[in-house]
GROMACS .gro file of C-alpha atoms in nm:
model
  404
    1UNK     CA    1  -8.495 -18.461   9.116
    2UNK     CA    2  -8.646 -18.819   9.045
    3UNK     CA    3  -8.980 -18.903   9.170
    4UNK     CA    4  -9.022 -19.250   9.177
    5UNK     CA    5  -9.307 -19.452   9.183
    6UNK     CA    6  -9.342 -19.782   9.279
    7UNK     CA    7  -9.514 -20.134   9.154
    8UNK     CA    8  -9.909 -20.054   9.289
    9UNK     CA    9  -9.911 -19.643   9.191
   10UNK     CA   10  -9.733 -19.733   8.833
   11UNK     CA   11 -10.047 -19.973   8.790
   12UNK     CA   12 -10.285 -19.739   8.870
   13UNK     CA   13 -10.133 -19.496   8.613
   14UNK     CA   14 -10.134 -19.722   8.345
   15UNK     CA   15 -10.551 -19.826   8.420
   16UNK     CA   16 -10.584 -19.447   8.400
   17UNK     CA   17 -10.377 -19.434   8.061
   18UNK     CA   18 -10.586 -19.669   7.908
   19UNK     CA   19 -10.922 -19.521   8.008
   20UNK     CA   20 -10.766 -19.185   7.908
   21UNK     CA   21 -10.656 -19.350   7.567
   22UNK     CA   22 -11.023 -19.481   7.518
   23UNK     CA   23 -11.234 -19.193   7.630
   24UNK     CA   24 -10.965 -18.977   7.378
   25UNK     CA   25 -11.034 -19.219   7.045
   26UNK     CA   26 -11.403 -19.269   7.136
   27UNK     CA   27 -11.433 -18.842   7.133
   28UNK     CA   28 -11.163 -18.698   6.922
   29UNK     CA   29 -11.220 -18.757   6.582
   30UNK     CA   30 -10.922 -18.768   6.413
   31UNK     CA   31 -10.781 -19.000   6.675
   32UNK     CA   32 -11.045 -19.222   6.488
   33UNK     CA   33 -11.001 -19.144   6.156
   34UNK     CA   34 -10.618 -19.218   6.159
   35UNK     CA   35 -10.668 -19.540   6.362
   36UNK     CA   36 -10.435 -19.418   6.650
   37UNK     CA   37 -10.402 -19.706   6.903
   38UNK     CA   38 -10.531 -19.648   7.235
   39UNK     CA   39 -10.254 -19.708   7.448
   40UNK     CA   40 -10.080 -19.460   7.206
   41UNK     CA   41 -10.284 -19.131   7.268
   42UNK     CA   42 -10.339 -19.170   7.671
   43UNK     CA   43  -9.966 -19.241   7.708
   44UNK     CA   44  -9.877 -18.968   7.470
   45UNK     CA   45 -10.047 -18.742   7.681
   46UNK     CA   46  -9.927 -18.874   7.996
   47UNK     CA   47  -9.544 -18.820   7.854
   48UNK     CA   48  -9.649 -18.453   7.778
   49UNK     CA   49  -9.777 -18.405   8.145
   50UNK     CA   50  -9.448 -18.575   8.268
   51UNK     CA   51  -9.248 -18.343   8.074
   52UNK     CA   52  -9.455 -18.048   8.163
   53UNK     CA   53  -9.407 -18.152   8.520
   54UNK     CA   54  -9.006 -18.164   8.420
   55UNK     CA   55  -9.003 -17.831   8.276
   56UNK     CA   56  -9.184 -17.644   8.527
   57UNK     CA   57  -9.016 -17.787   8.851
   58UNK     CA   58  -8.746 -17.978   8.751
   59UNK     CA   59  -8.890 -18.318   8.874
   60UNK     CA   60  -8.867 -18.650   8.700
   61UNK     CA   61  -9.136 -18.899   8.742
   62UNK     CA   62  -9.011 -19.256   8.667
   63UNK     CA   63  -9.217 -19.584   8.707
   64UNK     CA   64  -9.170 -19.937   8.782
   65UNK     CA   65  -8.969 -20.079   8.519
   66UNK     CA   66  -8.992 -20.449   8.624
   67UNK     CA   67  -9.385 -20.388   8.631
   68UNK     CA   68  -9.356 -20.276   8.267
   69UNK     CA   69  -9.134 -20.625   8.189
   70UNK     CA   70  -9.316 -20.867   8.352
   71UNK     CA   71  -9.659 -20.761   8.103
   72UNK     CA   72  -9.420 -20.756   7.839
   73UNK     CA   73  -9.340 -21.122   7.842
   74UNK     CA   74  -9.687 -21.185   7.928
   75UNK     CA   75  -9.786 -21.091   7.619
   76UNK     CA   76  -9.485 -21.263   7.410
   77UNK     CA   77  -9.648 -21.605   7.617
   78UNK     CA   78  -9.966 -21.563   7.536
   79UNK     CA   79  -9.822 -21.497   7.184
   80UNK     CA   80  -9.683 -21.897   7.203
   81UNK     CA   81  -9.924 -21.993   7.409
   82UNK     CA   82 -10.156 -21.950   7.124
   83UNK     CA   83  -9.916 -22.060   6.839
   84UNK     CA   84  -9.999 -22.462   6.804
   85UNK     CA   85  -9.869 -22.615   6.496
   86UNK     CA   86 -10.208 -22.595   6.277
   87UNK     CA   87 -10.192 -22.208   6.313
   88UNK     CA   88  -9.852 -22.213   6.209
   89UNK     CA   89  -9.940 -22.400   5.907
   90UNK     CA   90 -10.258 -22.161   5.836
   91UNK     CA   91  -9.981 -21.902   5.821
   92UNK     CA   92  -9.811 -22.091   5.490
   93UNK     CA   93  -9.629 -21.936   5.286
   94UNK     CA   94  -9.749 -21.583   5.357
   95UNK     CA   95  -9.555 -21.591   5.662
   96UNK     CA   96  -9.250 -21.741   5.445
   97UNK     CA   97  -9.290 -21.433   5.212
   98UNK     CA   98  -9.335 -21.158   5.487
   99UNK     CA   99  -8.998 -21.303   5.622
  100UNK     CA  100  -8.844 -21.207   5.382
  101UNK     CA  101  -9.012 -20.861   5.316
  102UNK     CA  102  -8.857 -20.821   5.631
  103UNK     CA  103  -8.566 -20.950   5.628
  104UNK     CA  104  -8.502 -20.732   5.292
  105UNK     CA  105  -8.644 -20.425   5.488
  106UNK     CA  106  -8.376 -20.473   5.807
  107UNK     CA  107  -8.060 -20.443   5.556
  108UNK     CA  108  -8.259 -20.164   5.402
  109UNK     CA  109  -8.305 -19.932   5.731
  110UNK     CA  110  -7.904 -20.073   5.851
  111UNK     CA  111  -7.771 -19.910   5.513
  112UNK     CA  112  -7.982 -19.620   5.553
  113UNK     CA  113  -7.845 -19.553   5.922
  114UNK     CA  114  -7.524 -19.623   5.825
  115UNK     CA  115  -7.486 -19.423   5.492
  116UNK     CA  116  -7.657 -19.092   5.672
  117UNK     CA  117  -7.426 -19.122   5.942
  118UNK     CA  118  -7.109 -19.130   5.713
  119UNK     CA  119  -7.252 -18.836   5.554
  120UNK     CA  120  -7.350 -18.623   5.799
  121UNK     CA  121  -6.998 -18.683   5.946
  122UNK     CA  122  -7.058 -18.918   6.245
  123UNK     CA  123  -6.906 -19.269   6.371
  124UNK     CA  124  -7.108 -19.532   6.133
  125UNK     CA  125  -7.184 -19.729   6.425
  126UNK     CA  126  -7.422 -19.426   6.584
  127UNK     CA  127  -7.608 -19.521   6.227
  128UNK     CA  128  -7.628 -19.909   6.296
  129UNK     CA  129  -7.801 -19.780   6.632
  130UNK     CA  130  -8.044 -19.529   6.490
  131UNK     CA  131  -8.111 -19.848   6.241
  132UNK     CA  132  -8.229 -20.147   6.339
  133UNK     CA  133  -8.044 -20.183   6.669
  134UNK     CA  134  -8.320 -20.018   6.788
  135UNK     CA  135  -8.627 -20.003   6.572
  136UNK     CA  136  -8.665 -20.294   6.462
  137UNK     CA  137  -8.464 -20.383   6.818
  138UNK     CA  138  -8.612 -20.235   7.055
  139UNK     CA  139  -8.529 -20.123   7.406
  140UNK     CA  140  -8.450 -20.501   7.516
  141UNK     CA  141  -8.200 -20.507   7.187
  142UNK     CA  142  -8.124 -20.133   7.219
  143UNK     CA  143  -7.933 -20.216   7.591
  144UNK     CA  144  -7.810 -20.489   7.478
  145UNK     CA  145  -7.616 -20.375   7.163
  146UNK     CA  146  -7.560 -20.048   7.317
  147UNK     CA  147  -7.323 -20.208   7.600
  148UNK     CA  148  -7.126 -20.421   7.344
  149UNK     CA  149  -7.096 -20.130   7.131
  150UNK     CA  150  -6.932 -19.925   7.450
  151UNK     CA  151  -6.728 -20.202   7.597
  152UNK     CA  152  -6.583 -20.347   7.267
  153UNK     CA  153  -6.621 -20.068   7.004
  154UNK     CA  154  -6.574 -19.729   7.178
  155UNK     CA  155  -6.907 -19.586   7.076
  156UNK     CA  156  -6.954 -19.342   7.408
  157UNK     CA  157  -7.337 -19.308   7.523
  158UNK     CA  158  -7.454 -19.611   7.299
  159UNK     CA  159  -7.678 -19.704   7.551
  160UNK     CA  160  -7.883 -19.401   7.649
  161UNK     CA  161  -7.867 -19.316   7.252
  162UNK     CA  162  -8.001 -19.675   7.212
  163UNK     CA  163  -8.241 -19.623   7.433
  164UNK     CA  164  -8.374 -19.257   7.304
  165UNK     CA  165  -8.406 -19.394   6.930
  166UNK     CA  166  -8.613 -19.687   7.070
  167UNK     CA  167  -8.841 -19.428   7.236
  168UNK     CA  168  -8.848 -19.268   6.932
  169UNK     CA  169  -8.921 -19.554   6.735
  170UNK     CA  170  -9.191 -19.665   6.979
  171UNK     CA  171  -9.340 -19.343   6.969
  172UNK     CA  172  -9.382 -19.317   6.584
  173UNK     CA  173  -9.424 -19.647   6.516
  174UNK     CA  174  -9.776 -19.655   6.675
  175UNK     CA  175  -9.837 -19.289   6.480
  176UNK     CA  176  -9.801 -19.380   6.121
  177UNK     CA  177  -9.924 -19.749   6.109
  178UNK     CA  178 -10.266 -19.686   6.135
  179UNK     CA  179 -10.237 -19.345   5.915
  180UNK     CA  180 -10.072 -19.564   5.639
  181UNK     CA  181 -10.303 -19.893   5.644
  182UNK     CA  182 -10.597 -19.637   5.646
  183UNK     CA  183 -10.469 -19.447   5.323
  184UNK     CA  184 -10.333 -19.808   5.127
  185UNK     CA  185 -10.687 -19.925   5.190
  186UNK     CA  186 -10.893 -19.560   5.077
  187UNK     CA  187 -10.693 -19.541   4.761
  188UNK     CA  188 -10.681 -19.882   4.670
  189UNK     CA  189 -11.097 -19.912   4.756
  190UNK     CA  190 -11.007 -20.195   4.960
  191UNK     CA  191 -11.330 -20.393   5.148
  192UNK     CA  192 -11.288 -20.594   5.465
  193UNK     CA  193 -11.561 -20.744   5.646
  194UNK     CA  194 -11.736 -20.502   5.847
  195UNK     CA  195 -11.644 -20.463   6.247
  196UNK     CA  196 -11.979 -20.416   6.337
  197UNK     CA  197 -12.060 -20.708   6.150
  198UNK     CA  198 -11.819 -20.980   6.356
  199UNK     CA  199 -12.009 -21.011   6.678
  200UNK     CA  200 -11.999 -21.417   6.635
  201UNK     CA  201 -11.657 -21.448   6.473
  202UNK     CA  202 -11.517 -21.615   6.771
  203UNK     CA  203 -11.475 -21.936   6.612
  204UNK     CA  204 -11.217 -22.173   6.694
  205UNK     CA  205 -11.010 -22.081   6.381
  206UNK     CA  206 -10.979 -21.674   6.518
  207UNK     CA  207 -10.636 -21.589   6.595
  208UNK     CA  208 -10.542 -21.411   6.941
  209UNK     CA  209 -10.557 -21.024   6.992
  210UNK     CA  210 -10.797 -21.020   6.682
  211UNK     CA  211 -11.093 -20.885   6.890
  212UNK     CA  212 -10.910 -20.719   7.203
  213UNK     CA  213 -11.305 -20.561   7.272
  214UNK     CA  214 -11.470 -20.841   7.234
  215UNK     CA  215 -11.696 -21.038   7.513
  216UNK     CA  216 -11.505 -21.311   7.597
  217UNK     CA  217 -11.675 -21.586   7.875
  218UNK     CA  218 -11.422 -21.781   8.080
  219UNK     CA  219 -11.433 -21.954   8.455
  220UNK     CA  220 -11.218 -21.912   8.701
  221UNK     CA  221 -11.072 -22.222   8.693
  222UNK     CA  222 -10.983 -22.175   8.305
  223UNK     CA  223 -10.807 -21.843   8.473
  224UNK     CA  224 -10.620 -22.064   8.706
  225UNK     CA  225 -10.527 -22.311   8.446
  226UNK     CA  226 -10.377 -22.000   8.202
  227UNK     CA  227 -10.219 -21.805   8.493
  228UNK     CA  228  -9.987 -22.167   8.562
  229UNK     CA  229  -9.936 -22.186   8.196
  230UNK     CA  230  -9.815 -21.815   8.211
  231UNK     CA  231  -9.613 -21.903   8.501
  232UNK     CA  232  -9.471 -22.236   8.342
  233UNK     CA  233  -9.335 -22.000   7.997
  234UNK     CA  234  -9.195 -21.714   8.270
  235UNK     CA  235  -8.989 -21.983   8.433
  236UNK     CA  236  -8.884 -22.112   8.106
  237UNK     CA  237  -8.748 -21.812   7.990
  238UNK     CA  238  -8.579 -21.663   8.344
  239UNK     CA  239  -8.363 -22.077   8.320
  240UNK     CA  240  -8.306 -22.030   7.983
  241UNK     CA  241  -8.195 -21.641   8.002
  242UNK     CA  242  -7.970 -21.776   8.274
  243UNK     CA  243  -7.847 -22.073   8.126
  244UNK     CA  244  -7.786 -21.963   7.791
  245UNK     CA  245  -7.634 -21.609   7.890
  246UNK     CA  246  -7.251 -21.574   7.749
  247UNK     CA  247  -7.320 -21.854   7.488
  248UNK     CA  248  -7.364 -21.871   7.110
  249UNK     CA  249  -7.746 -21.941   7.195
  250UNK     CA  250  -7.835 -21.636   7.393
  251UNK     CA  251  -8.179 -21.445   7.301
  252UNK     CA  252  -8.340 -21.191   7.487
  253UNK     CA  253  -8.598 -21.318   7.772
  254UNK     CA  254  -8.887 -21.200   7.607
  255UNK     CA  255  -8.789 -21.464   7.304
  256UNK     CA  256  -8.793 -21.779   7.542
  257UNK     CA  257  -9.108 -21.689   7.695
  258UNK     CA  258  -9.253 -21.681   7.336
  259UNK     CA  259  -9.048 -22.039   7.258
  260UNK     CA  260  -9.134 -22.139   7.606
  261UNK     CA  261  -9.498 -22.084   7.544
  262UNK     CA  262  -9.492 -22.277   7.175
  263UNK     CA  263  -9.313 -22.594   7.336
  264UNK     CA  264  -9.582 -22.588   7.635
  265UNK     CA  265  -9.848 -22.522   7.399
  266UNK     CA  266  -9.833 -22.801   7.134
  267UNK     CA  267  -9.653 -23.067   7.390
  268UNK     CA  268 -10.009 -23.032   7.589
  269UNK     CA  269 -10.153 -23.010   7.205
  270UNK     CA  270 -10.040 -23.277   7.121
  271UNK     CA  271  -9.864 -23.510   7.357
  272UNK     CA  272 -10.104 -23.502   7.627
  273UNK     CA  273 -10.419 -23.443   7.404
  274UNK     CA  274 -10.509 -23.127   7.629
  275UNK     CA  275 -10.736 -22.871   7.569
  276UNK     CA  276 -10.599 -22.511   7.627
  277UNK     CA  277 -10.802 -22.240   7.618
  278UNK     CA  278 -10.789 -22.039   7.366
  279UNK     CA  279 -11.014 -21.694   7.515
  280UNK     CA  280 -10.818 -21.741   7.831
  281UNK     CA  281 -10.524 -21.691   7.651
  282UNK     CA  282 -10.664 -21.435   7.480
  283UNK     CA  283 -10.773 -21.237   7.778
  284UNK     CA  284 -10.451 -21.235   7.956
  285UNK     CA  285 -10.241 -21.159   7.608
  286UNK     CA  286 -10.439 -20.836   7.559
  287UNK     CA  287 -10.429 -20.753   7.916
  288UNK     CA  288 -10.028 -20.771   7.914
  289UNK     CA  289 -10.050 -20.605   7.563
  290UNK     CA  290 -10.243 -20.291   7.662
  291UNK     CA  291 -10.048 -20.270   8.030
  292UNK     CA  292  -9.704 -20.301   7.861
  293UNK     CA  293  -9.758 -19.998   7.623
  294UNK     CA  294  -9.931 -19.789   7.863
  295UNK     CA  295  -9.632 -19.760   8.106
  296UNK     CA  296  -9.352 -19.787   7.833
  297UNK     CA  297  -9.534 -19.484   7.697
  298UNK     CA  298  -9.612 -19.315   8.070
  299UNK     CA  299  -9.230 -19.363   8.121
  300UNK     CA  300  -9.155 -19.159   7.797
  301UNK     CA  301  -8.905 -18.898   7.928
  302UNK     CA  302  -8.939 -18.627   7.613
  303UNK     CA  303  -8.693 -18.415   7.752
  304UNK     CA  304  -8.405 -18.668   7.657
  305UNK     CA  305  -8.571 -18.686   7.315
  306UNK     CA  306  -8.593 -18.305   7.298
  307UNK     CA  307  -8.186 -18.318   7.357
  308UNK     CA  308  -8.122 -18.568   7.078
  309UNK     CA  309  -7.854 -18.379   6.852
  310UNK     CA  310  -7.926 -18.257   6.533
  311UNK     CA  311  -7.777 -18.511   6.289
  312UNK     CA  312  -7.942 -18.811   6.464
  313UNK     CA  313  -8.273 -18.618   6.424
  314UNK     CA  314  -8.205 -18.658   6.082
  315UNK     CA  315  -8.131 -18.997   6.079
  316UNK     CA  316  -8.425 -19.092   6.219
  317UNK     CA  317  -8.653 -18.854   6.063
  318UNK     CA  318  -8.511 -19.048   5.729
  319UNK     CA  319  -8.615 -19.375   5.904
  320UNK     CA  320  -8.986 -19.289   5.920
  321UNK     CA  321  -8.990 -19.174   5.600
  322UNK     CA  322  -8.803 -19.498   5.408
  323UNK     CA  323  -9.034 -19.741   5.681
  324UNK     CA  324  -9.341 -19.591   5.563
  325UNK     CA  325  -9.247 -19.599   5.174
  326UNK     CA  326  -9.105 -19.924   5.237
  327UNK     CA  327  -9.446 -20.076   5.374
  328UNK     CA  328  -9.640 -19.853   5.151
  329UNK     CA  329  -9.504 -19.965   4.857
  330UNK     CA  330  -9.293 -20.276   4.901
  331UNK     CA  331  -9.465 -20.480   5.177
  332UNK     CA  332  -9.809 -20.376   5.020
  333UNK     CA  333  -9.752 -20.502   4.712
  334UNK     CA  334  -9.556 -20.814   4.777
  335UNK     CA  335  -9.831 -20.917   5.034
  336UNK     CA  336 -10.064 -20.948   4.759
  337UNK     CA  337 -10.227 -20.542   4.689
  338UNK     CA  338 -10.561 -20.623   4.984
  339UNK     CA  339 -10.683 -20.590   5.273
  340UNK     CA  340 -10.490 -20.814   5.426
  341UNK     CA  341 -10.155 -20.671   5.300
  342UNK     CA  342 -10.296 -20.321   5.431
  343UNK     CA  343 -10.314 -20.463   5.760
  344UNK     CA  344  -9.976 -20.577   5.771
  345UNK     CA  345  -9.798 -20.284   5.686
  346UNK     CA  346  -9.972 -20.148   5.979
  347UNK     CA  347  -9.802 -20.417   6.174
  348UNK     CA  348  -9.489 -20.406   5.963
  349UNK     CA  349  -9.448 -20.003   6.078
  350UNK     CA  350  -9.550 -20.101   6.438
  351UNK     CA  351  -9.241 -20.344   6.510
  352UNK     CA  352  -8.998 -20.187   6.186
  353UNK     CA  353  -9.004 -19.912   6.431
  354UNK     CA  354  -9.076 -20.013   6.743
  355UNK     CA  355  -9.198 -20.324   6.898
  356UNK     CA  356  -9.446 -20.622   6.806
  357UNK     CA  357  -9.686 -20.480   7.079
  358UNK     CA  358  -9.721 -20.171   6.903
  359UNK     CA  359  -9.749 -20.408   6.549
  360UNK     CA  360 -10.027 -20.583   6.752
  361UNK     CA  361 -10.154 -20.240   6.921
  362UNK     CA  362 -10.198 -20.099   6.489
  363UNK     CA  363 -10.325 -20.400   6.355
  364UNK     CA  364 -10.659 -20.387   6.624
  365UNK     CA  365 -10.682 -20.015   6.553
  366UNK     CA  366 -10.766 -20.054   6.185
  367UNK     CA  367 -10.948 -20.396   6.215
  368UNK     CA  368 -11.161 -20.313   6.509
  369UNK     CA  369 -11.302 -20.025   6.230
  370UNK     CA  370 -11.281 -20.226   5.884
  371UNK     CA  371 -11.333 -20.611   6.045
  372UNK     CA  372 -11.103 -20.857   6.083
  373UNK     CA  373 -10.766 -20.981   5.927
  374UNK     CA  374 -10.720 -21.337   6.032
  375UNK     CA  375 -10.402 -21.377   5.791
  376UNK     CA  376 -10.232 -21.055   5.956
  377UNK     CA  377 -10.287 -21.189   6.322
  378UNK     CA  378 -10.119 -21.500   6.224
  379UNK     CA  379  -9.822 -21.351   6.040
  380UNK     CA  380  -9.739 -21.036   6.226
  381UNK     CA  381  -9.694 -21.157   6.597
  382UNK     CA  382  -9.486 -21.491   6.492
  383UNK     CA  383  -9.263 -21.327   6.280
  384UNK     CA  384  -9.208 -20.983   6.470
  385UNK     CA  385  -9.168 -21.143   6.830
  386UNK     CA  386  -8.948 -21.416   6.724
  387UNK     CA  387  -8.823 -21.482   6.373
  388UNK     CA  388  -8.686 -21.091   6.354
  389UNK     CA  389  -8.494 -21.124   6.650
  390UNK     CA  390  -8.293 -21.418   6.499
  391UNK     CA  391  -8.255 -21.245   6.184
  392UNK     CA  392  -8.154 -20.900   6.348
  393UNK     CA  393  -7.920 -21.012   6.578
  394UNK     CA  394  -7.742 -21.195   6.261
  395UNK     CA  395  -7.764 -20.822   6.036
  396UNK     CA  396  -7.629 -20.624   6.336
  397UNK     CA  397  -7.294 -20.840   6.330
  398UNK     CA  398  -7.236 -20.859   5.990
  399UNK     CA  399  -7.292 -20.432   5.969
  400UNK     CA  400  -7.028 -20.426   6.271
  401UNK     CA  401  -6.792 -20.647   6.124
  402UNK     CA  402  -6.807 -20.431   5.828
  403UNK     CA  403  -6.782 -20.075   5.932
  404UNK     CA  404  -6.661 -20.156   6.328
   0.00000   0.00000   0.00000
């Protein structure tokens, strides 16, 4: 029996999410010491009410979905929204070189899926979607790739298994980024500058999403002006979804709002010599950020997850394992061996297995208690929301065309 709840109660239950999230890092201590994001530990323990609820009566709560999409490409605008050119630049070739960290890292988890599969006696393909169909993917990419792998390549239940490893992925992604950024930068006696210490580090030069708890002072009409520059990438990306869908050139929505917001951004930059502002932007970003997780995690349904067959378990069980060796000792050490480089494995495990709001979601966790990361907040979000979608859709064809 589905209980379903509409656009007004699913916002109320992700506000209570978050303030269960915060009141459960601010008093469990562990929560703390491994750097668990807040939207993580509320909606974890909303999904184990939900399935509690599902055991004991049968019931299955389910929540708006298009609430949950619309704050996800929020957050993608505000991500190019706050990209102009000159932060782009600032990223230099550490951006260039986490690129390809990644890029290495997607045909790593790909033959990983695939090889495990083969092994453990199962259609390749179900490997290519416990790989990064869906981790790196995501739901978006997980419903996607899961129809096409129905339609044109027989793979029965691609989408719902799509869409369980993408749970999964979004699940333990926001587990062991903080963990693992935490233990590069204990062992390594890493310093970063102090949270407690970064009170005026607003400056101009701060990257979004840096601060989410930060005082920020804006005006209402500086909220009007951000909510029509919201509005102006949404549009973008519902004409360009539409326009571009059955073509060479089609991307997933969430990409065009990000593209839409780095054209509006740096044509008012630069064109029209207008000031955007930057804590507005801000504001609203982390507000979409925090929303989006909360109810992807409230709509966790951990009895599908509990059904996931054996040898898939072990698939992705072997995921976890190579992502966090991967960033621990790959992405760590090509990134240059400090503090920075701890901080983006954390986001390298947040969208390697699951999304760049769960990247952005680790990243705060550990700077918010070891101070900030300016080079991470540049890097992380450009490359995770947009560049790795261009790149994955490219690995994903070439795996298919080789073991489809």
């Amino acid at each position: 029996m589905a209980l379903q709840f509409g656009t007004y109660y699913t916002l109320i239950f992700a506000a209570v999410v978050l303030l269960v999230g915060k009141f459960l890092v601010q008093r469990v201590r562990w929560l703390r010491e491994f750097n668990i994001p807040e939207p993580v530990a509320g909606g974890l323990v909303a999904a184990l009410v939900s399935w509690g609820l599902n055991l004991a009566t049968g019931v299955q709560p389910s929540f708006d979905a298009g609430l949950q999409n619309a704050f996800m490409l929020v957050f993608f605008s505000s991500i190019g929204l706050s990209a102009n050119f000159a932060k782009l630049r600032a990223g230099g070739l550490g951006l260039v070189v986490f690129l390809l960290v990644v890029i290495v890292f997607i045909v790593v988890q790909d033959s990983v899926g695939v090889a495990l599969a083969s092994a453990l006696g199962l259609d390749p393909l179900i490997g290519l979607i416990a790989g990064s169909v869906t981790l790196v993917g995501g739901h978006g990419t997980a419903g996607a790739w899961g129809q096409v792998l129905e339609q044109q390549h027989g793979v029965r239940g691609a989408v719902t298994l799509g869409i369980a490893c993408a749970t999964f992925g979004l699940v333990i992604g926001g587990l062991i980024g903080g963990p693992l950024a935490k233990w590069l930068i204990q062992r390594n006696d890493l310093r970063g500058p102090q949270a407690n210490g970064q009170a005026g580090a607003l400056e101009a030069g701060t990257p979004n999403f840096e601060f989410p708890h930060k005082t920020r002072i804006i005006t209402a009409d500086a909220a009007i002006e951000t909510m029509a520059l919201f509005a102006g990438c949404l549009a973008f990306a519902e004409f360009m979804t539409h326009f571009t869908a059955g073509t060479a050139v089609q991307l997933p929505t969430f990409v065009w709002a990000l593209g839409g917001g780095v054209l509006i951004r740096n044509i008012l930059d630069y064109v029209f010599n207008f000031e955007v502002f930057d804590r507005a932007i801000d504001v609203f970003g982390n507000v979409g950020l925090s929303i989006y997780l909360a109810i992807a995690l409230l709509s966790l349904k951990l009895w599908e997850l509990a059904g996931l067959a054996g040898p898939l378990v072990v698939i992705l069980a072997a995921q976890t394992v190579v992502m966090a060796a991967y960033a621990g000792f790959i992405t760590f050490r090509v990134m240059g061996r400090d503090y920075d480089a701890a901080v983006l494995c954390a986001g390298h495990c947040g969208f390697g297995m699951g999304a760049t709001p769960t990247a952005v979601a680790n990243m705060q966790a550990i700077t918010n208690q070891y101070g900030a990361s300016h080079k991470a907040f540049l890097i992380v979000p450009m490359v995770g929301a947009f560049f790795i979608d261009l790149v994955n859709a490219v690995a994903i064809q070439v795996f298919i065309k080789m073991f489809g």
